[in-house]
Each structure stands twice: as structure tokens, then as C-alpha cells.
mmCIF file of C-alpha atoms and ligand atoms in Angstrom:
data_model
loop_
_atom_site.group_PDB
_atom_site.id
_atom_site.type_symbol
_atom_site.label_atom_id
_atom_site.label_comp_id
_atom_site.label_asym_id
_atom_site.label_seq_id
_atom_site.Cartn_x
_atom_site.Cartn_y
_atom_site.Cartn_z
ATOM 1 C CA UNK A 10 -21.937 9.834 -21.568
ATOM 2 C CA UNK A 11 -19.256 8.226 -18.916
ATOM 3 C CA UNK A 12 -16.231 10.058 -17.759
ATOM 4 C CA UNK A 13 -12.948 8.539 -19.132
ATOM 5 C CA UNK A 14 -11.635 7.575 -16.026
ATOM 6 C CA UNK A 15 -13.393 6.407 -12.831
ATOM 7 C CA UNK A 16 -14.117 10.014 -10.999
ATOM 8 C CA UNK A 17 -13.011 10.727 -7.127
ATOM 9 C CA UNK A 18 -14.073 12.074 -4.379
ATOM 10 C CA UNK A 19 -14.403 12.240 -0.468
ATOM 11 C CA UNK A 20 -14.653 14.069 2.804
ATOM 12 C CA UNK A 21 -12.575 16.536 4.307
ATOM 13 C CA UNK A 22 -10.291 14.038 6.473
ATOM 14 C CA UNK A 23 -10.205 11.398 3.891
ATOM 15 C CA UNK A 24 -12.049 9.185 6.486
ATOM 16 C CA UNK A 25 -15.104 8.522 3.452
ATOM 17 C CA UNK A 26 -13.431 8.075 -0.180
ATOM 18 C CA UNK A 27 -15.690 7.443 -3.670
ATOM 19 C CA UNK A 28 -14.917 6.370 -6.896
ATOM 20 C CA UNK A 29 -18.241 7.084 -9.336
ATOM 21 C CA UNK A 30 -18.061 5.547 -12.762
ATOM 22 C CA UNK A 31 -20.900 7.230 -14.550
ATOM 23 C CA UNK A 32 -21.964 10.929 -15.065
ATOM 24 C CA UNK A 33 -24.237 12.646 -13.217
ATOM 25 C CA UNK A 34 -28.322 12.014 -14.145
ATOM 26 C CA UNK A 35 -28.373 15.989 -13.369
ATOM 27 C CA UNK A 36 -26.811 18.709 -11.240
ATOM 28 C CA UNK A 37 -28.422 21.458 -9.301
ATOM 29 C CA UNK A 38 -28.137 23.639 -6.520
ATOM 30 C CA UNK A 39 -30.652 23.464 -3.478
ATOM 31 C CA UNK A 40 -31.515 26.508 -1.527
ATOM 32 C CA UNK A 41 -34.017 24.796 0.893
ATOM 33 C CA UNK A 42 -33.960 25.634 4.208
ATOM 34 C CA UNK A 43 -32.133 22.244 5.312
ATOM 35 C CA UNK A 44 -29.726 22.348 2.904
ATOM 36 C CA UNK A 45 -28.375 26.079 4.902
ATOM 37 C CA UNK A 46 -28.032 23.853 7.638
ATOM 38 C CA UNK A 47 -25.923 21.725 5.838
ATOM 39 C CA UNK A 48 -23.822 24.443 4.500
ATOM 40 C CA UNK A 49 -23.639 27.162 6.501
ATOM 41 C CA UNK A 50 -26.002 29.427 5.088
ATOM 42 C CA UNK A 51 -25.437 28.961 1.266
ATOM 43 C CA UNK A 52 -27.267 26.323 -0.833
ATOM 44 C CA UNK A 53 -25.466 22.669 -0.974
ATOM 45 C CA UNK A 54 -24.342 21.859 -4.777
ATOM 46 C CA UNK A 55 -25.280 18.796 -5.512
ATOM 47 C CA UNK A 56 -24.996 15.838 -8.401
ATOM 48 C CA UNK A 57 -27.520 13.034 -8.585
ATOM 49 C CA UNK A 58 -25.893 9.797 -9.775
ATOM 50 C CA UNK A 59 -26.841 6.102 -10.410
ATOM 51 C CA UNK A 60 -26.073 4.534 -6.919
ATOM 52 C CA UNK A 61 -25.215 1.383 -8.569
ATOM 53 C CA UNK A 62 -22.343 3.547 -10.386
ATOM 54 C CA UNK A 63 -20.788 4.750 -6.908
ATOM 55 C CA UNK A 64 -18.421 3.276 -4.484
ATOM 56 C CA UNK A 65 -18.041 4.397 -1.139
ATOM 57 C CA UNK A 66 -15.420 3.123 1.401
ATOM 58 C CA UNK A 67 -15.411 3.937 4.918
ATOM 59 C CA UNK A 68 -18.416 4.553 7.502
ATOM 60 C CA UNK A 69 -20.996 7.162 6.930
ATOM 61 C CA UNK A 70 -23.123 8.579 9.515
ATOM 62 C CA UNK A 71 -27.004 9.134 8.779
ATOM 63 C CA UNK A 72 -29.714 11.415 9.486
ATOM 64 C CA UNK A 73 -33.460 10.108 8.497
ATOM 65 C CA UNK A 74 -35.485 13.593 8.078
ATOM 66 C CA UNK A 75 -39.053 13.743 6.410
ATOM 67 C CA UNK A 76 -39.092 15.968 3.218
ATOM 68 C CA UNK A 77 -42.125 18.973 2.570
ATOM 69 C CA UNK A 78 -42.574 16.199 -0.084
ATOM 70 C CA UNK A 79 -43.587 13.814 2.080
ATOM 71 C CA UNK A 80 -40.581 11.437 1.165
ATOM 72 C CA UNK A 81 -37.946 10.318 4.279
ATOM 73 C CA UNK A 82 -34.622 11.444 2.961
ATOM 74 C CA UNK A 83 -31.522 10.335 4.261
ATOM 75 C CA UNK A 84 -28.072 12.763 4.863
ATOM 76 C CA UNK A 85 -24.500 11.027 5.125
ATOM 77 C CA UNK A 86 -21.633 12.363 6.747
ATOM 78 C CA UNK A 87 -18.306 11.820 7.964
ATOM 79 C CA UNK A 88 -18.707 10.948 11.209
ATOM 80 C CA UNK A 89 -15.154 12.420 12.002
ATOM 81 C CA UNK A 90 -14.699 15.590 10.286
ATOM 82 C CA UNK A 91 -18.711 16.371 9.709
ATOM 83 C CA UNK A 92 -18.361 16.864 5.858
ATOM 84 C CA UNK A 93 -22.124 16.023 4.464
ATOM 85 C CA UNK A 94 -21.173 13.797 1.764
ATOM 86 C CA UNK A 95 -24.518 13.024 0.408
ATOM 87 C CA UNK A 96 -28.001 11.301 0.724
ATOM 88 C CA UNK A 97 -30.856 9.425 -0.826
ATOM 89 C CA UNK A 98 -34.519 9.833 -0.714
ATOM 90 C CA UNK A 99 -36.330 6.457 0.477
ATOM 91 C CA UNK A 100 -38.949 6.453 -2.843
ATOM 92 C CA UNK A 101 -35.530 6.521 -4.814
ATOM 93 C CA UNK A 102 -32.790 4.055 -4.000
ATOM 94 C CA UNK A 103 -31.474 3.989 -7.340
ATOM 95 C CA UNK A 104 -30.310 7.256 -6.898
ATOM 96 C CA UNK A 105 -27.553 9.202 -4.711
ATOM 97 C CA UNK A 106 -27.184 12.617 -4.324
ATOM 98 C CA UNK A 107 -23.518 13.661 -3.664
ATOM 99 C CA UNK A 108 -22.537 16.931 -2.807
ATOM 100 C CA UNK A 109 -20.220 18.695 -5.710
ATOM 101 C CA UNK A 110 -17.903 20.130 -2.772
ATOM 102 C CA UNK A 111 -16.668 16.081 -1.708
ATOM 103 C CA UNK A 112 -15.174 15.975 -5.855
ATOM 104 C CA UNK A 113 -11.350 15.753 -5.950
ATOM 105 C CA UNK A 114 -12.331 18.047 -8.765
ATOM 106 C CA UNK A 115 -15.084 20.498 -8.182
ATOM 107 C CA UNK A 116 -14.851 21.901 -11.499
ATOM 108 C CA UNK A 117 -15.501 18.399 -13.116
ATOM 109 C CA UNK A 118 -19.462 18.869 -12.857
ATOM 110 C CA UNK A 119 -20.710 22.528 -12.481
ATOM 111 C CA UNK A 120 -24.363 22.503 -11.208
ATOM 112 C CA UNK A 121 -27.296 23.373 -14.056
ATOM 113 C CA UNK A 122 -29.983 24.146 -12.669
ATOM 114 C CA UNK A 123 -31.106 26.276 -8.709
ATOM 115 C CA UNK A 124 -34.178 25.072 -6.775
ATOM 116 C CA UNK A 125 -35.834 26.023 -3.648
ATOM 117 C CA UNK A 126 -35.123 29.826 -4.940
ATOM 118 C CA UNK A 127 -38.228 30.716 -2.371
ATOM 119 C CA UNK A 128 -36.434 29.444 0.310
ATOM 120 C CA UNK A 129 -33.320 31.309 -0.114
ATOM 121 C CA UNK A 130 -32.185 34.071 2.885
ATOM 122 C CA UNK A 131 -32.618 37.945 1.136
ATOM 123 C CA UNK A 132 -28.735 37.909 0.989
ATOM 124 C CA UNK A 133 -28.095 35.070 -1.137
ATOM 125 C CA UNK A 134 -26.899 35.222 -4.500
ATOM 126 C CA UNK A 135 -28.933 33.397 -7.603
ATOM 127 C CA UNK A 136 -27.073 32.556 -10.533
ATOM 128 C CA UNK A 137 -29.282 34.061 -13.681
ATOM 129 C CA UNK A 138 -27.392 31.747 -16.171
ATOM 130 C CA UNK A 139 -29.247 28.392 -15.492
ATOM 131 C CA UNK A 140 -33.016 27.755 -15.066
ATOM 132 C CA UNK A 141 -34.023 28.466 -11.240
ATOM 133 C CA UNK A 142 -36.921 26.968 -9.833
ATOM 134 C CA UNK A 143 -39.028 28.235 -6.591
ATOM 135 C CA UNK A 144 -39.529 24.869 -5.148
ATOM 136 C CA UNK A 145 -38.821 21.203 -5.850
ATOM 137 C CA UNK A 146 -38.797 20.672 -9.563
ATOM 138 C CA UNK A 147 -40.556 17.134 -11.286
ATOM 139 C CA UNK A 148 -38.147 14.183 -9.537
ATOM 140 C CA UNK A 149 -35.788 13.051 -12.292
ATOM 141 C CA UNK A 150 -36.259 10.239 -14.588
ATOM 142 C CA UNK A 151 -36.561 6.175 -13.082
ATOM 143 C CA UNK A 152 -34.188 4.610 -15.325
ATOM 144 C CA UNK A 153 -35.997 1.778 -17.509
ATOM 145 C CA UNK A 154 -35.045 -1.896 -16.791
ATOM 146 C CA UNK A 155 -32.097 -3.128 -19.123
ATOM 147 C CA UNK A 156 -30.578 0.210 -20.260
ATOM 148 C CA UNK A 157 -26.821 0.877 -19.247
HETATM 149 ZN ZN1 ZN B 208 -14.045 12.881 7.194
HETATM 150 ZN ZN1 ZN B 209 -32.041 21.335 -0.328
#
């Protein structure tokens, strides 16, 4: 199911701005040990979209890191203000990963499932009310060839 209207988003200085015209394939928080970097100690809260449904204007800067999986994933920023904005792992193009904090409205698309539980500092707290995963669940779906 689409949204009704085109959804927004961006980065803290409004240097990076989105518009994303289909839902999310899934949502999920990450606890792995680069996404604390990323956040400051907490998990990043992300949404992984069709990349062909997003629009981003303005210049995003890029860091190339090789996953435990193997794959080379890439993280924007803001080059400006720092805000990680999202990413994309190489094996899947067709898919972005924005991070649920860049929404205009965070509360549009609540994350549904935790991963990288293993990797979590003893402090953190896990949500009990969504599946949680120790590591990297199954990748999500390729979409097939002609659907919308
Ligand atoms: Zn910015
Ligand atoms: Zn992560």
C-alpha cells in the first residue's frame, strides 16, 4: 500500500531533503556495532524503501564499509550538519535504507522488527513487542520484474 501523499523527509540543516512515494518494503531497528557509531550508542531506526520510489536533493557524503556479510555497504550523510541519512548495500541497488529519525514525521513508520540484538551494549533497551533477531535476518525480498 502507498501513502496518500508523497512522504518527507531530510537532515538536520535542511541541506539533504526527500520526497518517497511508496511505503516502506520493511522497518527495523539495527543494534550492530556500526550502527552505535552512527547513533551515539543506541541502535539506528531504519526503513528500507524502493530506491526508484525516493528522491533526494542536495549532496550526500559517503562512506564505503565492508559488512560481517561480506557485502560493501554504503552510509550517506549530510556533509554539513553530519545527520546519517541513509545507505545501500552494493548486492542491492534497488533498495535504500533511510533512517526513520530524517522523517518530517517520525511517527509515520514505527520500526517492526530489532536485529543485531547480540550486538547490543548490556545497557540498551529491547523492545519485547516485535520479533528481535540476534544477527542479520534473511535479506528482504528482490522485487519481480513488472510488478508496481
Ligand atoms: Zn544537513
Ligand atoms: Zn546496523
Amino acid at each position: 500500500m502507498s501513502a496518500a501523499a508523497p512522504v518527507t523527509g531530510g537532515c538536520l540543516c535542511g541541506a539533504v531533503r526527500y520526497t518517497l512515494t511508496a511505503a516502506p518494503v520493511l522497518t527495523r531497528q539495527c543494534w550492530c556495532r556500526l550502527c552505535q557509531y552512527l547513533s551515539a550508542g543506541g541502535p539506528t531506526n531504519n526503513m528500507v524503501v524502493p530506491r526508484d520510489a525516493l528522491t533526494i536533493a542536495g549532496a550526500l557524503g559517503d562512506y564505503a564499509s565492508v559488512a560481517d556479510s561480506g557485502s560493501v555497504m554504503h552510509r550517506h550523510f549530510c556533509p554539513t550538519c553530519g545527520t546519517p541519512v541513509g545507505g545501500y548495500a552494493e548486492p542491492r541497488p534497488h533498495l535504500y535504507v533511510l533512517r526513520i529519525g530524517t522523517l518530517d514525521d517520525p511517527d509515520l513508520y514505527p520500526p517492526r522488527q530489532t536485529i543485531w540484538t547480540d550486538a547490543a551494549p548490556a545497557w540498551a533497551t529491547i523492545a519485547d513487542d516485535r520479533p528481535s533477531f540476534p544477527g542479520q535476518p534473511p535479506a528482504p525480498p528482490t522485487p519481480s520484474p513488472g510488478t508496481a
